């Protein structure tokens, strides 16, 4: 038998004791492993926080670093946390603080950082240079800590106490994810969308036995802080079911003309934790080693306002689509993400699927609200007891004063009050401490009103405590308030293996309030519930993209999308991302692409939005000069339907909604490729049913087609914007010449005539490429949504345009 090694270890009293080395190693390693697992690396499934993160938020709350107050030095926060709660070194504490302040790391940051908190490619500044305070979301994590909602334990030296878990009104573990490496185990959870997670949690509160398929209607997949596109959801479902899975996320890109002779790949979003410098460095290495062909240059145009903008120039003769596939294959533009959902449940590390994670959070919130209700009921009962004593004292105030004056000391007075008026010791002591100014008639009325209010509060709190259904209703309502305050639109696009976009189900309960649905020139959709939104002002103040269509709706209503194939496709408003309710919409950069809601065939484009009620109908103009008005009662209840019978080779060029009150007073405007404009009253077109083919709108010469059609109100502010160029120029390469003219310069003609000339071509120009008619001032944007400058209004109706500086693809104005 092998001998077990021993070693002499000195004791604190100077004696040396022989110990078994193998036993000592085993014991010490187990203690170390336990400490790492429970005190450092793994988050608690209830609040989703590791101990250091919990201590940072708790200590910042204790320091009063609320969002409405000023920032303080990060070094001060780190020092307080290290000295009071977390004696493991300032580096670990500051690293945790930084991560909670980085919007590209957490989906919902908990710390509001001021200063350089780093980027995907660079680390943060030292703690002595940066400042921090709690973010608004962190208040929901620490709310009601002083109401006995969670247990407290002594800190490391026993001088203070700290919470074992935060109240956490936000499902933080799913929303922000977590990562950590312990001894023999690790955890990796990816972020999700707050609104979707709360929608799933509320559904489970209402239906505790709901299965995974039901819950995944609310949470179809992760929502990463950096956006991107998740391709293939089989691994996501596996992770949701078993707690382990793998999926792939790739950059969001588009291919466009970046110069007159060269196409390029525009990268606007990257996989999580991948920075542009890493992409650029990898592409350069591959190009130098001749493993990646077809790339001429890579330019990083990223800035703080427009966000990520990586431009990859493609050499002539190479297909941009093929180069993009190689980039996905060879660079971090496509990454594999592993989910290993390990978290602490009742102090034990467990691998959890989506349903257990939600149930643990819901059970935690139910316990927090129950304990909070107990605490508040106790406080209300104590106060009601004191108020009852005060009412007794005020009723017999003369006798109370006489009794106190005749007593030898306070103790004697207290005893006599208890005996004479049948008061408790607490009531008697409170009456003795009461100032004389409270002994008035008005104070009695106030006390009686307070007594009634306290009794009602106690009844309500008792109902919450005793009735489990009432408790669940309160928790669900509080979660709904959290979602309304902090939820943001989804950033990550989810694609099935067949490239089919996946959308989350609508919220469990969305108020059917008025909203405005917007569509932009780059094909983004969004809704805003801002009550201060006005069509004439807010749209004109957008700083990204051009709003081409905007209609009023309700959050739970439906709208229609008119397409170039003469169809109307039904869209549910609640599925659209909601923009922040602020005066002056910042643009539709936070919107979602039309393809995420409507599957349009190749070659079919979206033209405008329309209401589906009887509000005036739709006016349509086709490339062959046909005009039609569709009466409202002809609209169908199907998901999509035709509203015009098109001739061979014909397509709808423009569509406009007509307000019922102003439909007959509106005017219809055609603009042709040869620079002719026809303006005639809408009343000249008799409304038809859905199967009608329309009537002649404008007379066209051979080889000429309509490029624009609009319905306008004919106000003095209406303008015409025309952009001329060469028909042989490649799309997106010719800036052309631009002219803006008041619409009143063009006379009203009869329907079916040829109209008048509206744009005189310059040398090298032979056709109109783009035109727009509407209420000014007009706005323009490039294919990427970047605003473009327009010249001043020119009063000459058939003059030449001003040479443009950049190719324009979108025009709009005040709708």
XYZ file of N, CA and C in Angstrom, residues 74-318:
735
model
N -16.441 56.592 -10.777
C -16.555 55.142 -10.674
C -15.661 54.602 -9.569
N -14.524 55.247 -9.339
C -13.618 54.802 -8.288
C -14.285 54.866 -6.914
N -15.162 55.851 -6.726
C -15.865 55.954 -5.441
C -16.832 54.783 -5.270
N -17.531 54.440 -6.337
C -18.453 53.303 -6.267
C -17.675 52.021 -5.984
N -16.581 51.823 -6.721
C -15.780 50.621 -6.538
C -15.253 50.533 -5.120
N -14.798 51.655 -4.582
C -14.274 51.656 -3.217
C -15.327 51.301 -2.184
N -16.533 51.867 -2.343
C -17.615 51.553 -1.405
C -17.999 50.079 -1.475
N -18.097 49.550 -2.690
C -18.474 48.143 -2.845
C -17.404 47.233 -2.262
N -16.134 47.544 -2.533
C -15.046 46.703 -2.045
C -14.917 46.785 -0.531
N -15.065 47.976 0.026
C -14.895 48.130 1.466
C -16.045 47.580 2.277
N -17.259 47.577 1.716
C -18.427 47.181 2.494
C -18.899 45.758 2.182
N -18.794 45.346 0.902
C -19.489 44.111 0.526
C -18.651 43.083 -0.208
N -17.713 43.501 -1.042
C -17.066 42.567 -1.974
C -15.541 42.703 -1.896
N -14.899 42.024 -0.965
C -13.452 42.187 -0.779
C -12.632 41.300 -1.714
N -12.845 41.438 -3.021
C -12.137 40.588 -3.974
C -11.296 41.382 -4.964
N -11.026 42.639 -4.701
C -10.173 43.415 -5.590
C -10.958 44.372 -6.449
N -10.366 45.563 -6.679
C -11.081 46.597 -7.412
C -11.210 46.297 -8.900
N -10.292 45.532 -9.475
C -10.351 45.247 -10.910
C -11.609 44.466 -11.271
N -11.904 43.432 -10.498
C -13.092 42.628 -10.773
C -14.361 43.460 -10.615
N -14.398 44.335 -9.620
C -15.591 45.154 -9.392
C -15.779 46.144 -10.532
N -14.701 46.797 -10.945
C -14.813 47.788 -12.021
C -15.178 47.130 -13.345
N -14.618 45.952 -13.614
C -14.979 45.237 -14.843
C -16.474 44.935 -14.868
N -17.024 44.501 -13.741
C -18.464 44.226 -13.671
C -19.273 45.497 -13.840
N -18.816 46.594 -13.244
C -19.504 47.878 -13.388
C -19.519 48.328 -14.840
N -18.379 48.182 -15.516
C -18.285 48.593 -16.918
C -19.240 47.790 -17.785
N -19.292 46.472 -17.588
C -20.161 45.628 -18.405
C -21.631 46.008 -18.228
N -22.008 46.394 -17.023
C -23.398 46.771 -16.797
C -23.741 48.131 -17.386
N -22.732 48.870 -17.858
C -22.973 50.178 -18.470
C -22.838 50.156 -19.985
N -22.420 49.048 -20.571
C -22.164 48.980 -22.014
C -23.416 48.550 -22.766
N -23.970 49.401 -23.635
C -25.184 49.036 -24.383
C -24.956 47.932 -25.402
N -23.688 47.693 -25.793
C -23.420 46.611 -26.732
C -23.171 45.283 -26.021
N -23.152 45.295 -24.683
C -22.992 44.063 -23.905
C -24.324 43.607 -23.315
N -25.088 44.546 -22.755
C -26.388 44.233 -22.165
C -27.499 44.784 -23.042
N -28.578 44.036 -23.131
C -29.748 44.520 -23.885
C -30.420 45.658 -23.145
N -30.335 45.663 -21.814
C -30.921 46.718 -20.993
C -29.905 47.116 -19.932
N -29.008 48.078 -20.211
C -27.959 48.451 -19.258
C -28.534 48.871 -17.912
N -27.817 48.494 -16.847
C -28.238 48.794 -15.481
C -27.496 49.983 -14.888
N -26.416 50.397 -15.513
C -25.611 51.513 -15.026
C -25.539 52.568 -16.120
N -25.748 53.812 -15.734
C -25.624 54.940 -16.657
C -24.211 55.480 -16.539
N -23.378 55.158 -17.513
C -21.984 55.558 -17.472
C -21.743 56.882 -18.166
N -20.809 57.653 -17.638
C -20.419 58.931 -18.216
C -18.904 58.912 -18.415
N -18.484 58.992 -19.659
C -17.066 58.877 -19.966
C -16.805 57.707 -20.890
N -15.548 57.331 -20.994
C -15.145 56.260 -21.909
C -15.313 54.903 -21.234
N -16.411 54.238 -21.542
C -16.652 52.899 -21.009
C -16.322 51.823 -22.042
N -15.499 52.174 -23.011
C -14.993 51.182 -23.941
C -15.906 50.965 -25.128
N -15.412 50.156 -26.074
C -16.160 49.763 -27.265
C -15.854 48.298 -27.543
N -16.386 47.794 -28.641
C -16.128 46.409 -28.996
C -14.664 46.160 -29.314
N -13.945 47.207 -29.660
C -12.538 47.049 -30.035
C -11.561 47.637 -29.025
N -12.045 48.451 -28.097
C -11.169 49.102 -27.130
C -11.725 48.949 -25.724
N -10.822 48.913 -24.739
C -11.237 48.801 -23.350
C -11.634 50.145 -22.776
N -12.198 50.157 -21.582
C -12.633 51.404 -20.955
C -11.463 52.182 -20.363
N -11.735 53.428 -20.037
C -10.751 54.236 -19.321
C -10.690 53.770 -17.867
N -9.660 54.205 -17.169
C -9.506 53.830 -15.766
C -10.653 54.387 -14.934
N -10.896 53.755 -13.804
C -12.054 54.129 -12.987
C -11.951 55.543 -12.446
N -10.759 56.101 -12.381
C -10.627 57.459 -11.871
C -11.078 58.500 -12.895
N -11.257 58.077 -14.154
C -11.674 59.001 -15.206
C -13.170 58.918 -15.515
N -13.790 57.807 -15.238
C -15.196 57.618 -15.602
C -16.110 57.892 -14.418
N -17.380 58.130 -14.739
C -18.383 58.393 -13.710
C -19.592 57.499 -13.966
N -20.391 57.287 -12.923
C -21.517 56.365 -13.055
C -22.628 56.745 -12.100
N -23.808 56.285 -12.454
C -24.986 56.328 -11.596
C -25.923 55.223 -12.073
N -26.966 54.951 -11.328
C -27.904 53.906 -11.710
C -28.690 54.308 -12.952
N -28.888 53.365 -13.841
C -29.787 53.577 -14.968
C -31.229 53.449 -14.494
N -32.148 53.934 -15.308
C -33.561 53.888 -14.917
C -34.024 52.460 -14.673
N -33.547 51.523 -15.497
C -33.967 50.127 -15.342
C -33.510 49.549 -14.007
N -32.392 50.033 -13.470
C -31.881 49.490 -12.209
C -32.804 49.799 -11.037
N -33.603 50.868 -11.160
C -34.540 51.179 -10.078
C -35.556 50.062 -9.904
N -35.960 49.464 -11.032
C -36.911 48.341 -10.945
C -36.264 47.109 -10.323
N -34.945 46.998 -10.401
C -34.250 45.859 -9.795
C -34.134 46.012 -8.283
N -34.036 47.242 -7.792
C -33.807 47.485 -6.364
C -35.033 48.025 -5.643
N -36.183 48.118 -6.334
C -37.380 48.704 -5.753
C -37.868 47.896 -4.547
N -38.284 48.600 -3.511
C -38.900 48.014 -2.299
C -37.917 47.216 -1.455
N -36.622 47.482 -1.562
C -35.655 46.763 -0.735
C -35.867 47.040 0.758
N -36.470 48.193 1.082
C -36.688 48.554 2.477
C -38.030 48.071 2.997
N -38.694 47.169 2.258
C -40.012 46.692 2.670
C -40.000 45.193 2.946
N -38.861 44.666 3.346
C -38.746 43.266 3.770
C -39.204 42.298 2.675
N -38.822 42.579 1.436
C -39.249 41.720 0.331
C -38.248 40.598 0.073
N -37.003 40.755 0.539
C -35.989 39.712 0.376
C -35.227 39.564 1.685
N -34.519 38.465 1.813
C -33.733 38.214 3.022
C -32.387 38.925 2.938
N -31.905 39.378 4.097
C -30.586 39.999 4.200
C -29.684 39.087 5.045
N -28.396 39.101 4.719
C -27.407 38.312 5.452
C -26.234 39.225 5.807
N -25.445 38.856 6.820
C -24.274 39.677 7.163
C -23.275 39.721 6.001
N -22.561 40.833 5.905
C -21.512 40.928 4.898
C -20.281 40.152 5.352
N -19.172 40.300 4.635
C -18.006 39.459 4.875
C -17.420 39.635 6.268
N -17.570 40.819 6.886
C -17.009 41.007 8.229
C -18.083 41.087 9.311
N -19.336 40.876 8.939
C -20.409 40.838 9.907
C -20.857 42.191 10.433
N -20.320 43.273 9.908
C -20.667 44.594 10.414
C -21.891 45.187 9.719
N -22.181 44.741 8.503
C -23.323 45.248 7.757
C -24.071 44.067 7.163
N -25.186 44.365 6.514
C -25.969 43.315 5.873
C -26.125 43.625 4.389
N -26.392 42.587 3.624
C -26.610 42.726 2.187
C -27.713 41.762 1.765
N -28.441 42.067 0.692
C -29.523 41.175 0.249
C -28.974 39.917 -0.412
N -29.642 38.805 -0.170
C -29.264 37.556 -0.839
C -29.694 37.565 -2.300
N -30.695 38.369 -2.620
C -31.194 38.495 -3.983
C -31.917 39.831 -4.058
N -31.953 40.444 -5.245
C -32.668 41.700 -5.406
C -34.136 41.427 -5.751
N -35.033 42.378 -5.468
C -36.450 42.167 -5.812
C -36.680 41.921 -7.293
N -35.921 42.571 -8.151
C -35.872 42.277 -9.592
C -37.248 42.237 -10.238
N -37.814 43.422 -10.511
C -39.071 43.483 -11.261
C -38.857 43.241 -12.744
N -37.606 43.118 -13.182
C -37.256 42.849 -14.582
C -36.700 41.435 -14.666
N -37.140 40.625 -15.628
C -36.555 39.281 -15.820
C -35.143 39.386 -16.388
N -34.231 39.790 -15.534
C -32.903 40.204 -15.967
C -32.083 39.085 -16.602
N -32.207 37.858 -16.118
C -31.367 36.773 -16.628
C -31.658 36.524 -18.104
N -32.913 36.556 -18.507
C -33.250 36.352 -19.914
C -33.015 37.619 -20.723
N -33.280 38.777 -20.159
C -33.166 40.025 -20.912
C -31.711 40.376 -21.193
N -30.852 40.262 -20.191
C -29.455 40.671 -20.355
C -28.491 39.502 -20.514
N -28.948 38.290 -20.253
C -28.057 37.148 -20.373
C -27.004 37.138 -19.291
N -26.074 36.204 -19.397
C -24.990 36.089 -18.422
C -23.912 35.175 -18.992
N -22.716 35.312 -18.477
C -21.623 34.406 -18.845
C -20.679 34.300 -17.665
N -20.130 33.115 -17.471
C -19.194 32.909 -16.381
C -18.596 31.516 -16.432
N -17.386 31.399 -15.929
C -16.685 30.121 -15.893
C -16.384 29.790 -14.445
N -16.963 28.706 -13.969
C -16.735 28.251 -12.600
C -15.790 27.050 -12.644
N -15.771 26.270 -11.601
C -14.946 25.063 -11.529
C -15.795 23.885 -11.976
N -15.449 23.310 -13.104
C -16.182 22.165 -13.602
C -17.484 22.497 -14.293
N -17.831 23.774 -14.421
C -19.052 24.163 -15.111
C -18.921 25.601 -15.578
N -19.737 25.963 -16.550
C -19.755 27.315 -17.091
C -21.181 27.658 -17.468
N -21.449 28.950 -17.655
C -22.780 29.391 -18.057
C -22.667 30.407 -19.173
N -23.584 30.330 -20.125
C -23.682 31.300 -21.212
C -25.157 31.448 -21.565
N -25.712 32.617 -21.277
C -27.087 32.931 -21.650
C -27.072 34.195 -22.490
N -27.814 34.203 -23.571
C -27.818 35.349 -24.484
C -28.994 36.263 -24.156
N -28.892 37.544 -24.513
C -29.974 38.496 -24.214
C -31.225 38.240 -25.051
N -32.350 38.729 -24.531
C -33.637 38.651 -25.210
C -34.331 39.998 -25.118
N -35.425 40.124 -25.854
C -36.185 41.364 -25.871
C -37.071 41.458 -24.633
N -36.998 42.576 -23.929
C -37.745 42.740 -22.678
C -39.245 42.604 -22.894
N -39.784 43.264 -23.931
C -41.213 43.186 -24.176
C -41.677 41.773 -24.453
N -40.875 41.006 -25.206
C -41.239 39.634 -25.518
C -41.182 38.746 -24.269
N -40.147 38.916 -23.454
C -40.010 38.093 -22.247
C -41.145 38.377 -21.270
N -41.479 39.655 -21.112
C -42.580 39.990 -20.209
C -43.905 39.483 -20.766
N -44.088 39.550 -22.082
C -45.291 38.983 -22.671
C -45.412 37.501 -22.374
N -44.297 36.766 -22.469
C -44.316 35.330 -22.153
C -44.571 35.098 -20.670
N -43.951 35.916 -19.813
C -44.146 35.753 -18.368
C -45.601 36.004 -17.983
N -46.203 37.015 -18.564
C -47.606 37.314 -18.255
C -48.522 36.209 -18.762
N -48.161 35.624 -19.898
C -48.956 34.495 -20.405
C -48.856 33.301 -19.452
N -47.656 33.060 -18.908
C -47.495 31.964 -17.950
C -48.195 32.255 -16.631
N -48.230 33.510 -16.219
C -48.958 33.858 -14.997
C -50.439 33.546 -15.166
N -50.961 33.836 -16.345
C -52.366 33.577 -16.608
C -52.632 32.106 -16.915
N -51.649 31.448 -17.543
C -51.795 30.030 -17.917
C -50.558 29.278 -17.427
N -50.505 28.903 -16.158
C -49.286 28.291 -15.598
C -48.869 26.987 -16.272
N -49.797 26.294 -16.919
C -49.478 25.023 -17.542
C -49.175 25.157 -19.032
N -48.961 26.375 -19.511
C -48.652 26.586 -20.930
C -47.359 25.880 -21.300
N -47.315 25.344 -22.507
C -46.141 24.620 -22.975
C -45.143 25.503 -23.688
N -44.044 24.883 -24.110
C -42.971 25.630 -24.750
C -43.426 26.256 -26.064
N -44.230 25.552 -26.836
C -44.679 26.104 -28.118
C -45.477 27.382 -27.924
N -46.320 27.427 -26.896
C -47.079 28.642 -26.627
C -46.159 29.786 -26.231
N -45.193 29.488 -25.368
C -44.293 30.541 -24.889
C -43.413 31.060 -26.020
N -43.007 30.174 -26.934
C -42.147 30.617 -28.031
C -42.889 31.485 -29.043
N -44.199 31.554 -28.959
C -44.922 32.522 -29.777
C -44.635 33.938 -29.297
N -44.333 34.063 -28.003
C -43.974 35.366 -27.451
C -42.464 35.608 -27.538
N -41.650 34.557 -27.341
C -40.192 34.678 -27.406
C -39.710 33.770 -28.533
N -39.734 34.232 -29.774
C -39.311 33.364 -30.882
C -37.813 33.133 -30.933
N -37.032 33.972 -30.253
C -35.585 33.801 -30.276
C -34.887 34.928 -29.554
N -33.558 34.846 -29.416
C -32.798 35.903 -28.744
C -32.900 37.232 -29.480
N -32.633 38.296 -28.761
C -32.577 39.647 -29.323
C -31.284 40.285 -28.842
N -30.256 40.230 -29.661
C -28.912 40.624 -29.243
C -28.753 42.145 -29.248
N -27.933 42.689 -28.351
C -27.753 44.147 -28.299
C -27.236 44.725 -29.607
N -26.410 43.965 -30.326
C -25.839 44.466 -31.575
C -26.716 44.200 -32.781
N -27.876 43.593 -32.596
C -28.749 43.298 -33.727
C -28.289 42.054 -34.460
N -28.114 42.167 -35.775
C -27.696 41.033 -36.580
C -28.867 40.167 -37.007
N -28.543 39.053 -37.637
C -29.548 38.131 -38.163
C -29.230 36.731 -37.656
N -30.174 36.108 -36.964
C -30.020 34.715 -36.540
C -30.589 33.821 -37.629
N -29.756 32.934 -38.154
C -30.142 32.073 -39.272
C -30.331 30.653 -38.755
N -31.539 30.144 -38.859
C -31.830 28.794 -38.378
C -32.143 28.794 -36.898
N -33.349 28.343 -36.547
C -33.796 28.423 -35.159
C -33.891 27.067 -34.477
N -33.394 26.007 -35.120
C -33.451 24.688 -34.494
C -32.629 24.652 -33.206
N -31.428 25.242 -33.255
C -30.585 25.280 -32.069
C -31.185 26.126 -30.963
N -31.901 27.195 -31.345
C -32.555 28.034 -30.344
C -33.644 27.252 -29.619
N -34.452 26.529 -30.381
C -35.504 25.738 -29.739
C -34.904 24.651 -28.848
N -33.809 24.047 -29.284
C -33.157 23.030 -28.462
C -32.690 23.619 -27.140
N -32.124 24.826 -27.217
C -31.675 25.484 -25.988
C -32.855 25.837 -25.096
N -33.960 26.281 -25.680
C -35.140 26.620 -24.890
C -35.739 25.384 -24.219
N -35.568 24.226 -24.845
C -36.158 23.016 -24.295
C -35.261 22.347 -23.268
N -33.957 22.274 -23.565
C -33.046 21.511 -22.704
C -32.021 22.374 -21.963
N -31.927 23.653 -22.283
C -30.947 24.513 -21.632
C -29.614 24.566 -22.331
N -29.439 23.784 -23.397
C -28.195 23.792 -24.165
C -28.538 23.797 -25.652
N -27.819 24.593 -26.415
C -28.054 24.652 -27.850
C -27.083 25.595 -28.531
N -27.060 25.542 -29.846
C -26.151 26.366 -30.637
C -26.922 26.948 -31.819
N -26.673 28.214 -32.105
C -27.252 28.835 -33.292
C -26.207 29.746 -33.924
N -26.489 30.190 -35.134
C -25.550 31.047 -35.866
C -26.178 32.420 -36.066
N -25.361 33.433 -35.844
C -25.799 34.809 -36.059
C -24.831 35.471 -37.028
N -25.386 36.186 -37.990
C -24.548 36.838 -38.998
C -24.837 38.333 -39.050
N -23.932 39.037 -39.676
C -24.062 40.489 -39.794
C -25.257 40.846 -40.669
N -25.814 42.010 -40.441
C -26.875 42.517 -41.314
C -26.227 43.388 -42.381
N -26.465 43.056 -43.611
C -25.779 43.719 -44.723
C -26.774 44.076 -45.817
N -26.312 44.926 -46.702
C -27.044 45.191 -47.937
C -26.014 45.514 -49.022
N -26.379 45.239 -50.254
C -25.507 45.481 -51.398
C -26.054 46.667 -52.173
N -25.207 47.659 -52.426
C -25.644 48.839 -53.163
C -24.480 49.432 -53.947
N -24.790 50.410 -54.757
C -23.784 51.089 -55.570
C -23.069 52.101 -54.685
N -21.787 51.898 -54.433
C -21.052 52.796 -53.544
C -20.272 53.860 -54.303
N -20.099 53.678 -55.610
C -19.434 54.666 -56.461
C -19.983 54.483 -57.874
N -19.733 55.427 -58.769
C -20.300 55.290 -60.116
C -19.934 53.993 -60.823
N -18.814 53.384 -60.488
C -18.383 52.182 -61.210
C -18.224 50.959 -60.323
N -18.626 51.059 -59.102
C -18.324 49.944 -58.207
C -19.483 49.703 -57.226
N -19.780 48.430 -57.016
C -20.764 48.041 -56.025
C -20.040 47.714 -54.712
N -20.796 47.680 -53.658
C -20.180 47.412 -52.364
C -21.152 46.760 -51.402
N -20.598 46.228 -50.328
C -21.382 45.611 -49.258
C -21.366 46.558 -48.061
N -22.541 46.963 -47.624
C -22.668 47.856 -46.473
C -23.049 47.009 -45.260
N -22.209 47.025 -44.248
C -22.454 46.268 -43.022
C -22.942 47.241 -41.961
N -24.160 47.028 -41.472
C -24.752 47.936 -40.487
C -24.875 47.307 -39.096
N -24.809 45.983 -39.017
C -24.855 45.306 -37.721
C -23.957 44.091 -37.765
N -23.300 43.799 -36.645
C -22.384 42.673 -36.548
C -22.845 41.727 -35.439
N -22.366 40.486 -35.456
C -22.688 39.576 -34.358
C -22.237 40.145 -33.015
N -22.832 39.644 -31.945
C -22.546 40.156 -30.613
C -21.071 39.974 -30.261
N -20.484 41.017 -29.676
C -19.091 41.050 -29.217
C -18.085 41.014 -30.359
N -18.513 41.343 -31.566
C -17.613 41.434 -32.718
C -17.552 42.895 -33.137
N -16.335 43.466 -33.152
C -16.152 44.854 -33.524
C -15.678 45.013 -34.956
N -15.852 46.207 -35.533
C -15.442 46.417 -36.929
C -13.944 46.249 -37.159
N -13.115 46.615 -36.177
C -11.675 46.471 -36.375
C -11.277 45.003 -36.524
N -11.958 44.149 -35.791
C -11.685 42.711 -35.919
C -12.056 42.210 -37.313
N -13.150 42.701 -37.854
C -13.559 42.317 -39.212
C -12.547 42.824 -40.231
N -12.158 44.078 -40.107
C -11.218 44.663 -41.061
C -9.885 43.915 -41.038
N -9.397 43.626 -39.845
C -8.118 42.922 -39.724
C -8.190 41.534 -40.345
N -9.302 40.846 -40.136
C -9.452 39.504 -40.713
C -9.538 39.559 -42.228
N -10.268 40.546 -42.764
C -10.383 40.666 -44.220
C -9.023 40.966 -44.834
N -8.250 41.826 -44.216
C -6.925 42.159 -44.745
C -6.022 40.932 -44.771
N -6.058 40.138 -43.701
C -5.237 38.920 -43.673
C -5.648 37.957 -44.782
N -6.936 37.781 -44.970
C -7.416 36.853 -46.003
C -7.066 37.349 -47.397
N -7.170 38.655 -47.625
C -6.835 39.207 -48.941
C -5.345 39.079 -49.212
N -4.523 39.371 -48.210
C -3.071 39.264 -48.388
C -2.639 37.830 -48.645
N -3.316 36.875 -48.014
C -2.988 35.462 -48.222
C -3.722 34.855 -49.414
N -4.445 35.726 -50.155
C -5.177 35.310 -51.364
C -6.184 34.199 -51.088
N -6.746 34.226 -49.888
C -7.824 33.293 -49.564
C -9.202 33.915 -49.774
N -9.228 35.227 -50.001
C -10.475 35.936 -50.240
C -10.247 36.895 -51.402
N -10.993 36.706 -52.477
C -10.833 37.493 -53.694
C -12.041 38.401 -53.900
N -11.795 39.460 -54.669
C -12.889 40.326 -55.076
C -13.086 41.560 -54.235
N -12.254 41.792 -53.217
C -12.427 42.955 -52.343
C -11.373 43.994 -52.687
N -11.832 45.206 -53.007
C -10.917 46.292 -53.374
C -10.500 47.119 -52.162
N -11.417 47.359 -51.238
C -11.094 48.210 -50.091
C -12.149 48.007 -49.010
N -11.773 48.318 -47.769
C -12.696 48.277 -46.640
C -12.575 49.599 -45.900
N -13.704 50.275 -45.718
C -13.719 51.577 -45.060
C -14.681 51.553 -43.892
N -14.219 52.020 -42.749
C -15.055 52.078 -41.550
C -15.579 53.502 -41.399
N -16.875 53.689 -41.662
C -17.515 54.997 -41.552
C -18.399 55.085 -40.307
N -18.102 54.268 -39.321
C -18.904 54.233 -38.095
C -18.765 55.534 -37.326
N -19.878 56.051 -36.821
C -19.826 57.202 -35.926
C -20.916 57.068 -34.873
N -20.902 57.967 -33.905
C -21.816 57.850 -32.780
C -23.264 58.085 -33.126
N -23.546 58.821 -34.217
C -24.936 59.147 -34.548
C -25.570 58.095 -35.449
N -24.897 57.778 -36.558
C -25.491 56.850 -37.526
C -25.216 55.400 -37.181
N -24.323 55.126 -36.232
C -24.033 53.753 -35.839
C -23.029 53.084 -36.760
N -22.991 51.753 -36.725
C -22.026 50.987 -37.509
C -22.260 51.177 -38.999
N -21.201 51.431 -39.724
C -21.287 51.589 -41.184
C -19.950 51.165 -41.778
N -19.862 49.888 -42.121
C -18.643 49.312 -42.681
C -18.874 49.105 -44.174
N -18.075 49.760 -45.013
C -18.253 49.710 -46.463
C -17.150 48.833 -47.060
N -17.558 47.752 -47.729
C -16.623 46.823 -48.363
C -16.787 46.961 -49.870
N -15.789 47.564 -50.547
C -15.844 47.762 -51.999
C -15.525 46.452 -52.719
N -16.331 46.135 -53.737
C -16.159 44.914 -54.524
C -15.503 45.271 -55.865
N -14.498 44.517 -56.239
C -13.826 44.742 -57.518
C -14.773 44.450 -58.677
N -14.550 45.169 -59.779
C -15.351 44.925 -60.977
C -15.104 43.507 -61.486
N -16.174 42.872 -61.920
C -16.054 41.514 -62.429
C -16.377 40.452 -61.397
N -16.581 40.841 -60.150
C -16.931 39.887 -59.097
C -18.384 40.112 -58.673
